[in-house]
Amino acid sequence: MHALSIPTWVVHITSVVEWIAAIWFIWVFAGVTGHTAWRALSFGMLPSLISAMCACTWHFFDNAESLSWLVTLQAGMTVVGNSTACLAAWWIWRQAKTSQDSVEG
């Protein structure tokens, strides 16, 4: 656990907590507003959360060489997370456009 300073640990841990809170708030927002397409964003954010947890785990164990596979998993989950968040944003846009078209039509 000596791999990071205490302020850096604070940043890492609070970032994970913030990400969990954001996922939850988006999920609640979808339910309150009835715009369920936003739930796709909650799911799309999960791979990025896994990525962050991989980084924290690897650092917790002092960047142990035996856990270097976590770095690869983190990189992969970052790519997947960016892609799923992008797809979720497209889905939200598409649903909003469809709703707008039906109101105008």
The first five atom37 places (N, CA, C, CB, O) and aatype in JSON, in Angstrom:
{
  "aatype": [12, 8, 0, 10, 15, 9, 14, 16, 17, 19, 19, 8, 9, 16, 15, 19, 19, 6, 17, 9, 0, 0, 9, 17, 13, 9, 17, 19, 13, 0, 7, 19, 16, 7, 8, 16, 0, 17, 1, 0, 10, 15, 13, 7, 12, 10, 14, 15, 10, 9, 15, 0, 12, 4, 0, 4, 16, 17, 8, 13, 13, 3, 2, 0, 6, 15, 10, 15, 17, 10, 19, 16, 10, 5, 0, 7, 12, 16, 19, 19, 7, 2, 15, 16, 0, 4, 10, 0, 0, 17, 17, 9, 17, 1, 5, 0, 11, 16, 15, 5, 3, 15, 19, 6, 7],
  "atom_mask": [
    [1, 1, 1, 1, 1],
    [1, 1, 1, 1, 1],
    [1, 1, 1, 1, 1],
    [1, 1, 1, 1, 1],
    [1, 1, 1, 1, 1],
    [1, 1, 1, 1, 1],
    [1, 1, 1, 1, 1],
    [1, 1, 1, 1, 1],
    [1, 1, 1, 1, 1],
    [1, 1, 1, 1, 1],
    [1, 1, 1, 1, 1],
    [1, 1, 1, 1, 1],
    [1, 1, 1, 1, 1],
    [1, 1, 1, 1, 1],
    [1, 1, 1, 1, 1],
    [1, 1, 1, 1, 1],
    [1, 1, 1, 1, 1],
    [1, 1, 1, 1, 1],
    [1, 1, 1, 1, 1],
    [1, 1, 1, 1, 1],
    [1, 1, 1, 1, 1],
    [1, 1, 1, 1, 1],
    [1, 1, 1, 1, 1],
    [1, 1, 1, 1, 1],
    [1, 1, 1, 1, 1],
    [1, 1, 1, 1, 1],
    [1, 1, 1, 1, 1],
    [1, 1, 1, 1, 1],
    [1, 1, 1, 1, 1],
    [1, 1, 1, 1, 1],
    [1, 1, 1, 0, 1],
    [1, 1, 1, 1, 1],
    [1, 1, 1, 1, 1],
    [1, 1, 1, 0, 1],
    [1, 1, 1, 1, 1],
    [1, 1, 1, 1, 1],
    [1, 1, 1, 1, 1],
    [1, 1, 1, 1, 1],
    [1, 1, 1, 1, 1],
    [1, 1, 1, 1, 1],
    [1, 1, 1, 1, 1],
    [1, 1, 1, 1, 1],
    [1, 1, 1, 1, 1],
    [1, 1, 1, 0, 1],
    [1, 1, 1, 1, 1],
    [1, 1, 1, 1, 1],
    [1, 1, 1, 1, 1],
    [1, 1, 1, 1, 1],
    [1, 1, 1, 1, 1],
    [1, 1, 1, 1, 1],
    [1, 1, 1, 1, 1],
    [1, 1, 1, 1, 1],
    [1, 1, 1, 1, 1],
    [1, 1, 1, 1, 1],
    [1, 1, 1, 1, 1],
    [1, 1, 1, 1, 1],
    [1, 1, 1, 1, 1],
    [1, 1, 1, 1, 1],
    [1, 1, 1, 1, 1],
    [1, 1, 1, 1, 1],
    [1, 1, 1, 1, 1],
    [1, 1, 1, 1, 1],
    [1, 1, 1, 1, 1],
    [1, 1, 1, 1, 1],
    [1, 1, 1, 1, 1],
    [1, 1, 1, 1, 1],
    [1, 1, 1, 1, 1],
    [1, 1, 1, 1, 1],
    [1, 1, 1, 1, 1],
    [1, 1, 1, 1, 1],
    [1, 1, 1, 1, 1],
    [1, 1, 1, 1, 1],
    [1, 1, 1, 1, 1],
    [1, 1, 1, 1, 1],
    [1, 1, 1, 1, 1],
    [1, 1, 1, 0, 1],
    [1, 1, 1, 1, 1],
    [1, 1, 1, 1, 1],
    [1, 1, 1, 1, 1],
    [1, 1, 1, 1, 1],
    [1, 1, 1, 0, 1],
    [1, 1, 1, 1, 1],
    [1, 1, 1, 1, 1],
    [1, 1, 1, 1, 1],
    [1, 1, 1, 1, 1],
    [1, 1, 1, 1, 1],
    [1, 1, 1, 1, 1],
    [1, 1, 1, 1, 1],
    [1, 1, 1, 1, 1],
    [1, 1, 1, 1, 1],
    [1, 1, 1, 1, 1],
    [1, 1, 1, 1, 1],
    [1, 1, 1, 1, 1],
    [1, 1, 1, 1, 1],
    [1, 1, 1, 1, 1],
    [1, 1, 1, 1, 1],
    [1, 1, 1, 1, 1],
    [1, 1, 1, 1, 1],
    [1, 1, 1, 1, 1],
    [1, 1, 1, 1, 1],
    [1, 1, 1, 1, 1],
    [1, 1, 1, 1, 1],
    [1, 1, 1, 1, 1],
    [1, 1, 1, 1, 1],
    [1, 1, 1, 0, 1]
  ],
  "atom_positions": [
    [[0.82, -1.19, 0.0], [0.0, 0.0, 0.0], [0.87, 1.26, 0.0], [-0.93, -0.01, 1.2], [0.35, 2.38, 0.11]],
    [[2.15, 1.09, -0.12], [3.07, 2.22, -0.1], [3.29, 2.81, -1.49], [4.39, 1.79, 0.49], [4.04, 3.78, -1.64]],
    [[2.66, 2.23, -2.49], [2.9, 2.68, -3.86], [2.37, 4.09, -4.11], [2.26, 1.72, -4.83], [2.88, 4.8, -4.98]],
    [[1.35, 4.5, -3.35], [0.76, 5.82, -3.54], [0.8, 6.6, -2.24], [-0.69, 5.7, -4.05], [0.78, 6.03, -1.15]],
    [[0.84, 7.92, -2.38], [0.77, 8.78, -1.19], [-0.68, 8.83, -0.7], [1.29, 10.21, -1.51], [-1.61, 8.45, -1.41]],
    [[-0.85, 9.3, 0.52], [-2.2, 9.38, 1.08], [-3.1, 10.3, 0.25], [-2.15, 9.89, 2.53], [-4.24, 9.93, -0.02]],
    [[-2.64, 11.49, -0.17], [-3.52, 12.32, -1.02], [-3.91, 11.62, -2.33], [-2.83, 13.64, -1.34], [-5.03, 11.78, -2.81]],
    [[-2.99, 10.86, -2.9], [-3.32, 10.14, -4.13], [-4.34, 9.05, -3.86], [-2.05, 9.54, -4.77], [-5.24, 8.81, -4.67]],
    [[-4.21, 8.37, -2.71], [-5.22, 7.38, -2.33], [-6.58, 8.03, -2.16], [-4.82, 6.67, -1.03], [-7.6, 7.47, -2.58]],
    [[-6.61, 9.2, -1.56], [-7.88, 9.92, -1.38], [-8.53, 10.19, -2.73], [-7.66, 11.24, -0.61], [-9.73, 10.0, -2.89]],
    [[-7.74, 10.63, -3.68], [-8.26, 10.91, -5.02], [-8.79, 9.62, -5.65], [-7.16, 11.53, -5.91], [-9.88, 9.62, -6.22]],
    [[-8.03, 8.53, -5.56], [-8.46, 7.26, -6.14], [-9.77, 6.78, -5.52], [-7.37, 6.2, -5.96], [-10.71, 6.42, -6.24]],
    [[-9.83, 6.78, -4.21], [-11.01, 6.25, -3.53], [-12.23, 7.14, -3.74], [-10.74, 6.09, -2.04], [-13.32, 6.64, -4.0]],
    [[-12.05, 8.45, -3.64], [-13.2, 9.33, -3.85], [-13.68, 9.3, -5.3], [-12.85, 10.77, -3.45], [-14.86, 9.49, -5.55]],
    [[-12.79, 9.07, -6.22], [-13.2, 8.93, -7.62], [-14.09, 7.72, -7.82], [-11.97, 8.83, -8.53], [-15.09, 7.79, -8.54]],
    [[-13.74, 6.62, -7.19], [-14.57, 5.41, -7.29], [-15.93, 5.66, -6.63], [-13.85, 4.2, -6.61], [-16.96, 5.28, -7.19]],
    [[-15.93, 6.29, -5.47], [-17.2, 6.59, -4.78], [-18.05, 7.53, -5.62], [-16.93, 7.21, -3.39], [-19.26, 7.34, -5.73]],
    [[-17.43, 8.55, -6.21], [-18.17, 9.48, -7.08], [-18.76, 8.76, -8.29], [-17.24, 10.62, -7.54], [-19.89, 9.04, -8.69]],
    [[-18.01, 7.84, -8.85], [-18.49, 7.11, -10.03], [-19.71, 6.26, -9.65], [-17.37, 6.21, -10.62], [-20.69, 6.2, -10.39]],
    [[-19.64, 5.6, -8.49], [-20.78, 4.8, -8.01], [-21.99, 5.71, -7.79], [-20.42, 4.05, -6.7], [-23.11, 5.36, -8.17]],
    [[-21.77, 6.87, -7.17], [-22.86, 7.82, -6.94], [-23.46, 8.3, -8.26], [-22.37, 9.02, -6.11], [-24.68, 8.39, -8.39]],
    [[-22.61, 8.6, -9.23], [-23.1, 9.06, -10.54], [-23.96, 8.0, -11.21], [-21.92, 9.44, -11.45], [-25.01, 8.31, -11.78]],
    [[-23.52, 6.76, -11.15], [-24.3, 5.67, -11.74], [-25.68, 5.61, -11.06], [-23.56, 4.3, -11.6], [-26.7, 5.49, -11.74]],
    [[-25.69, 5.7, -9.75], [-26.95, 5.62, -9.0], [-27.84, 6.82, -9.31], [-26.67, 5.54, -7.5], [-29.04, 6.64, -9.54]],
    [[-27.27, 8.04, -9.33], [-28.06, 9.24, -9.62], [-28.66, 9.18, -11.02], [-27.21, 10.49, -9.47], [-29.81, 9.58, -11.21]],
    [[-27.92, 8.71, -11.98], [-28.44, 8.6, -13.35], [-29.58, 7.59, -13.39], [-27.33, 8.18, -14.33], [-30.59, 7.81, -14.06]],
    [[-29.43, 6.48, -12.66], [-30.49, 5.47, -12.61], [-31.77, 6.07, -12.01], [-30.02, 4.24, -11.78], [-32.86, 5.86, -12.54]],
    [[-31.63, 6.81, -10.91], [-32.78, 7.44, -10.27], [-33.39, 8.5, -11.19], [-32.35, 8.09, -8.92], [-34.61, 8.59, -11.31]],
    [[-32.54, 9.29, -11.85], [-33.01, 10.3, -12.8], [-33.88, 9.65, -13.88], [-31.82, 11.04, -13.44], [-34.93, 10.19, -14.24]],
    [[-33.45, 8.52, -14.39], [-34.21, 7.81, -15.42], [-35.59, 7.43, -14.9], [-33.46, 6.56, -15.9], [-36.59, 7.56, -15.61]],
    [[-35.65, 6.95, -13.67], [-36.94, 6.56, -13.1], [-37.85, 7.73, -12.81], [0.0, 0.0, 0.0], [-39.05, 7.66, -13.06]],
    [[-37.28, 8.82, -12.3], [-38.08, 9.99, -11.93], [-38.64, 10.68, -13.17], [-37.24, 10.98, -11.12], [-39.8, 11.09, -13.19]],
    [[-37.82, 10.81, -14.2], [-38.24, 11.53, -15.4], [-39.01, 10.65, -16.38], [-37.04, 12.12, -16.09], [-39.7, 11.15, -17.26]],
    [[-38.88, 9.34, -16.23], [-39.51, 8.44, -17.18], [-38.71, 8.26, -18.46], [0.0, 0.0, 0.0], [-39.16, 7.57, -19.37]],
    [[-37.53, 8.87, -18.53], [-36.65, 8.71, -19.69], [-35.74, 7.51, -19.44], [-35.81, 10.03, -19.96], [-34.59, 7.66, -19.03]],
    [[-36.27, 6.33, -19.68], [-35.55, 5.1, -19.33], [-34.31, 4.86, -20.17], [-36.48, 3.93, -19.47], [-33.49, 4.0, -19.82]],
    [[-34.14, 5.58, -21.25], [-32.93, 5.43, -22.06], [-31.69, 5.8, -21.24], [-33.01, 6.3, -23.33], [-30.59, 5.33, -21.53]],
    [[-31.86, 6.63, -20.24], [-30.73, 7.02, -19.38], [-30.19, 5.83, -18.6], [-31.15, 8.13, -18.42], [-29.03, 5.85, -18.19]],
    [[-31.01, 4.81, -18.39], [-30.51, 3.64, -17.67], [-29.4, 2.95, -18.46], [-31.65, 2.66, -17.39], [-28.54, 2.29, -17.87]],
    [[-29.42, 3.1, -19.76], [-28.34, 2.54, -20.58], [-27.0, 3.17, -20.2], [-28.63, 2.76, -22.09], [-25.96, 2.51, -20.22]],
    [[-27.05, 4.46, -19.86], [-25.81, 5.12, -19.45], [-25.3, 4.55, -18.12], [-26.03, 6.64, -19.32], [-24.09, 4.38, -17.93]],
    [[-26.22, 4.25, -17.21], [-25.8, 3.62, -15.94], [-25.07, 2.31, -16.21], [-27.01, 3.37, -15.03], [-24.01, 2.05, -15.63]],
    [[-25.64, 1.5, -17.07], [-24.98, 0.24, -17.42], [-23.68, 0.48, -18.18], [-25.91, -0.64, -18.26], [-22.69, -0.22, -17.98]],
    [[-23.69, 1.48, -19.06], [-22.5, 1.79, -19.85], [-21.33, 2.29, -19.02], [0.0, 0.0, 0.0], [-20.19, 2.22, -19.47]],
    [[-21.6, 2.8, -17.83], [-20.55, 3.31, -16.96], [-19.9, 2.21, -16.13], [-21.12, 4.37, -16.04], [-18.83, 2.43, -15.56]],
    [[-20.52, 1.05, -16.04], [-20.0, -0.03, -15.2], [-18.6, -0.52, -15.6], [-20.94, -1.19, -15.24], [-17.77, -0.74, -14.71]],
    [[-18.29, -0.69, -16.9], [-16.93, -1.11, -17.24], [-15.86, -0.11, -16.78], [-16.81, -1.31, -18.73], [-14.76, -0.51, -16.4]],
    [[-16.18, 1.18, -16.82], [-15.22, 2.18, -16.33], [-15.04, 2.07, -14.83], [-15.69, 3.6, -16.7], [-13.94, 2.3, -14.32]],
    [[-16.1, 1.72, -14.12], [-15.98, 1.49, -12.68], [-15.09, 0.29, -12.4], [-17.37, 1.28, -12.05], [-14.26, 0.33, -11.49]],
    [[-15.24, -0.76, -13.19], [-14.38, -1.93, -13.04], [-12.93, -1.54, -13.3], [-14.81, -3.06, -14.01], [-12.03, -1.99, -12.6]],
    [[-12.71, -0.71, -14.29], [-11.36, -0.23, -14.6], [-10.75, 0.49, -13.4], [-11.38, 0.71, -15.82], [-9.6, 0.24, -13.04]],
    [[-11.52, 1.37, -12.79], [-11.02, 2.11, -11.63], [-10.73, 1.17, -10.47], [-12.04, 3.17, -11.2], [-9.75, 1.35, -9.75]],
    [[-11.56, 0.18, -10.29], [-11.34, -0.77, -9.2], [-10.1, -1.63, -9.45], [-12.57, -1.67, -9.02], [-9.4, -2.01, -8.51]],
    [[-9.83, -1.92, -10.7], [-8.59, -2.64, -11.03], [-7.37, -1.82, -10.64], [-8.55, -2.98, -12.54], [-6.42, -2.35, -10.06]],
    [[-7.41, -0.53, -10.94], [-6.28, 0.34, -10.61], [-6.08, 0.4, -9.09], [-6.5, 1.76, -11.17], [-4.96, 0.29, -8.6]],
    [[-7.17, 0.58, -8.37], [-7.07, 0.65, -6.9], [-6.55, -0.66, -6.31], [-8.44, 0.99, -6.28], [-5.72, -0.65, -5.4]],
    [[-7.03, -1.76, -6.84], [-6.58, -3.07, -6.34], [-5.1, -3.27, -6.58], [-7.38, -4.2, -6.99], [-4.37, -3.7, -5.69]],
    [[-4.65, -2.95, -7.79], [-3.23, -3.13, -8.12], [-2.35, -2.26, -7.22], [-2.98, -2.79, -9.59], [-1.32, -2.72, -6.72]],
    [[-2.77, -1.0, -7.03], [-1.99, -0.12, -6.17], [-2.04, -0.56, -4.71], [-2.5, 1.3, -6.29], [-1.06, -0.42, -3.98]],
    [[-3.18, -1.09, -4.27], [-3.31, -1.56, -2.88], [-2.27, -2.63, -2.57], [-4.72, -2.11, -2.63], [-1.73, -2.69, -1.46]],
    [[-1.99, -3.47, -3.56], [-0.99, -4.53, -3.38], [0.39, -4.11, -3.88], [-1.44, -5.79, -4.1], [1.16, -4.93, -4.38]],
    [[0.69, -2.83, -3.75], [2.01, -2.27, -4.09], [2.47, -2.59, -5.51], [3.03, -2.77, -3.12], [3.65, -2.86, -5.74]],
    [[1.54, -2.55, -6.45], [1.86, -2.79, -7.86], [2.61, -4.12, -8.04], [2.71, -1.64, -8.41], [3.59, -4.2, -8.78]],
    [[2.13, -5.15, -7.36], [2.78, -6.46, -7.41], [2.85, -6.98, -8.84], [2.04, -7.46, -6.51], [1.87, -6.94, -9.58]],
    [[4.01, -7.48, -9.2], [4.22, -8.03, -10.55], [3.25, -9.17, -10.83], [5.67, -8.52, -10.71], [2.81, -9.34, -11.97]],
    [[2.91, -9.94, -9.81], [1.98, -11.07, -10.01], [0.58, -10.61, -10.35], [1.95, -11.94, -8.75], [-0.24, -11.4, -10.83]],
    [[0.29, -9.35, -10.1], [-1.03, -8.8, -10.43], [-1.0, -7.87, -11.64], [-1.59, -8.06, -9.23], [-1.93, -7.09, -11.85]],
    [[0.06, -7.94, -12.42], [0.19, -7.04, -13.56], [-0.92, -7.24, -14.59], [1.53, -7.23, -14.22], [-1.18, -6.36, -15.42]],
    [[-1.58, -8.4, -14.54], [-2.72, -8.63, -15.44], [-3.85, -7.64, -15.16], [-3.23, -10.08, -15.28], [-4.69, -7.4, -16.03]],
    [[-3.88, -7.07, -13.94], [-4.9, -6.06, -13.64], [-4.73, -4.81, -14.5], [-4.85, -5.69, -12.15], [-5.7, -4.14, -14.83]],
    [[-3.48, -4.5, -14.86], [-3.22, -3.34, -15.71], [-3.83, -3.57, -17.09], [-1.69, -3.08, -15.83], [-4.43, -2.67, -17.68]],
    [[-3.67, -4.79, -17.59], [-4.26, -5.13, -18.89], [-5.78, -5.1, -18.81], [-3.78, -6.52, -19.35], [-6.45, -4.58, -19.71]],
    [[-6.33, -5.67, -17.73], [-7.78, -5.65, -17.54], [-8.28, -4.21, -17.42], [-8.18, -6.46, -16.29], [-9.33, -3.87, -17.97]],
    [[-7.55, -3.38, -16.71], [-7.93, -1.98, -16.57], [-7.98, -1.29, -17.94], [-6.95, -1.24, -15.64], [-8.93, -0.57, -18.25]],
    [[-6.96, -1.51, -18.74], [-6.92, -0.9, -20.07], [-8.1, -1.38, -20.92], [-5.6, -1.22, -20.78], [-8.75, -0.59, -21.6]],
    [[-8.35, -2.67, -20.87], [-9.47, -3.23, -21.63], [-10.81, -2.67, -21.19], [0.0, 0.0, 0.0], [-11.66, -2.34, -22.01]],
    [[-10.99, -2.57, -19.88], [-12.25, -2.05, -19.35], [-12.42, -0.57, -19.65], [-12.33, -2.29, -17.85], [-13.55, -0.08, -19.79]],
    [[-11.3, 0.16, -19.74], [-11.37, 1.56, -20.13], [-11.9, 1.69, -21.56], [-9.99, 2.24, -20.0], [-12.76, 2.52, -21.84]],
    [[-11.37, 0.86, -22.45], [-11.84, 0.89, -23.85], [-13.31, 0.49, -23.92], [-10.99, -0.07, -24.73], [-14.11, 1.16, -24.58]],
    [[-13.66, -0.6, -23.24], [-15.06, -1.05, -23.24], [-15.95, 0.03, -22.63], [-15.21, -2.38, -22.45], [-17.02, 0.33, -23.17]],
    [[-15.53, 0.61, -21.5], [-16.32, 1.64, -20.83], [-16.53, 2.87, -21.69], [0.0, 0.0, 0.0], [-17.63, 3.43, -21.73]],
    [[-15.48, 3.32, -22.38], [-15.63, 4.47, -23.28], [-16.59, 4.14, -24.41], [-14.26, 4.89, -23.86], [-17.38, 4.99, -24.82]],
    [[-16.52, 2.93, -24.92], [-17.4, 2.52, -26.01], [-18.85, 2.41, -25.55], [-16.94, 1.18, -26.6], [-19.76, 2.88, -26.23]],
    [[-19.07, 1.79, -24.39], [-20.45, 1.62, -23.92], [-21.05, 2.96, -23.49], [-20.49, 0.63, -22.74], [-22.25, 3.17, -23.67]],
    [[-20.25, 3.86, -22.95], [-20.77, 5.19, -22.61], [-21.14, 5.94, -23.89], [-19.72, 6.0, -21.8], [-22.15, 6.65, -23.92]],
    [[-20.34, 5.79, -24.92], [-20.65, 6.42, -26.21], [-21.94, 5.85, -26.8], [-19.48, 6.21, -27.19], [-22.79, 6.6, -27.28]],
    [[-22.07, 4.54, -26.76], [-23.3, 3.91, -27.26], [-24.52, 4.34, -26.45], [-23.16, 2.39, -27.23], [-25.59, 4.56, -27.01]],
    [[-24.36, 4.45, -25.15], [-25.47, 4.89, -24.3], [-25.87, 6.32, -24.64], [-25.09, 4.78, -22.81], [-27.06, 6.64, -24.69]],
    [[-24.87, 7.19, -24.88], [-25.17, 8.58, -25.25], [-25.91, 8.61, -26.59], [-23.87, 9.41, -25.34], [-26.85, 9.39, -26.76]],
    [[-25.49, 7.78, -27.51], [-26.19, 7.7, -28.8], [-27.63, 7.23, -28.58], [-25.45, 6.73, -29.76], [-28.56, 7.75, -29.2]],
    [[-27.82, 6.24, -27.71], [-29.16, 5.71, -27.43], [-30.05, 6.8, -26.81], [-29.08, 4.48, -26.49], [-31.22, 6.93, -27.18]],
    [[-29.49, 7.57, -25.88], [-30.27, 8.67, -25.27], [-30.64, 9.69, -26.32], [-29.46, 9.35, -24.13], [-31.79, 10.13, -26.38]],
    [[-29.68, 10.06, -27.18], [-29.96, 11.02, -28.25], [-31.04, 10.49, -29.19], [-28.68, 11.32, -29.04], [-31.95, 11.22, -29.58]],
    [[-30.92, 9.22, -29.55], [-31.89, 8.61, -30.48], [-33.29, 8.62, -29.88], [-31.48, 7.16, -30.82], [-34.26, 8.96, -30.56]],
    [[-33.4, 8.24, -28.6], [-34.72, 8.23, -27.96], [-35.28, 9.64, -27.84], [-34.62, 7.58, -26.57], [-36.48, 9.84, -28.02]],
    [[-34.42, 10.61, -27.53], [-34.89, 12.0, -27.42], [-35.34, 12.51, -28.78], [-33.77, 12.9, -26.86], [-36.35, 13.21, -28.88]],
    [[-34.6, 12.16, -29.83], [-34.97, 12.58, -31.18], [-36.29, 11.96, -31.6], [-33.86, 12.21, -32.19], [-37.14, 12.62, -32.2]],
    [[-36.48, 10.69, -31.28], [-37.72, 9.99, -31.6], [-38.89, 10.64, -30.87], [-37.62, 8.49, -31.23], [-39.95, 10.83, -31.45]],
    [[-38.7, 10.97, -29.6], [-39.75, 11.63, -28.82], [-40.08, 13.0, -29.39], [-39.32, 11.76, -27.35], [-41.25, 13.37, -29.49]],
    [[-39.05, 13.74, -29.77], [-39.25, 15.07, -30.33], [-39.98, 14.99, -31.67], [-37.89, 15.79, -30.51], [-40.87, 15.79, -31.94]],
    [[-39.61, 14.02, -32.51], [-40.26, 13.84, -33.8], [-41.74, 13.5, -33.64], [-39.56, 12.74, -34.6], [-42.58, 13.98, -34.42]],
    [[-42.07, 12.69, -32.63], [-43.46, 12.31, -32.43], [-44.29, 13.48, -31.9], [-43.56, 11.13, -31.47], [-45.49, 13.55, -32.17]],
    [[-43.66, 14.39, -31.16], [-44.36, 15.57, -30.66], [-44.6, 16.56, -31.8], [-43.55, 16.25, -29.52], [-45.67, 17.16, -31.89]],
    [[-43.6, 16.71, -32.67], [-43.72, 17.64, -33.79], [-44.61, 17.12, -34.9], [-42.35, 17.94, -34.35], [-45.24, 17.89, -35.63]],
    [[-44.65, 15.79, -35.01], [-45.34, 15.17, -36.14], [-46.8, 15.19, -36.01], [0.0, 0.0, 0.0], [-47.5, 14.69, -36.89]]
  ]
}
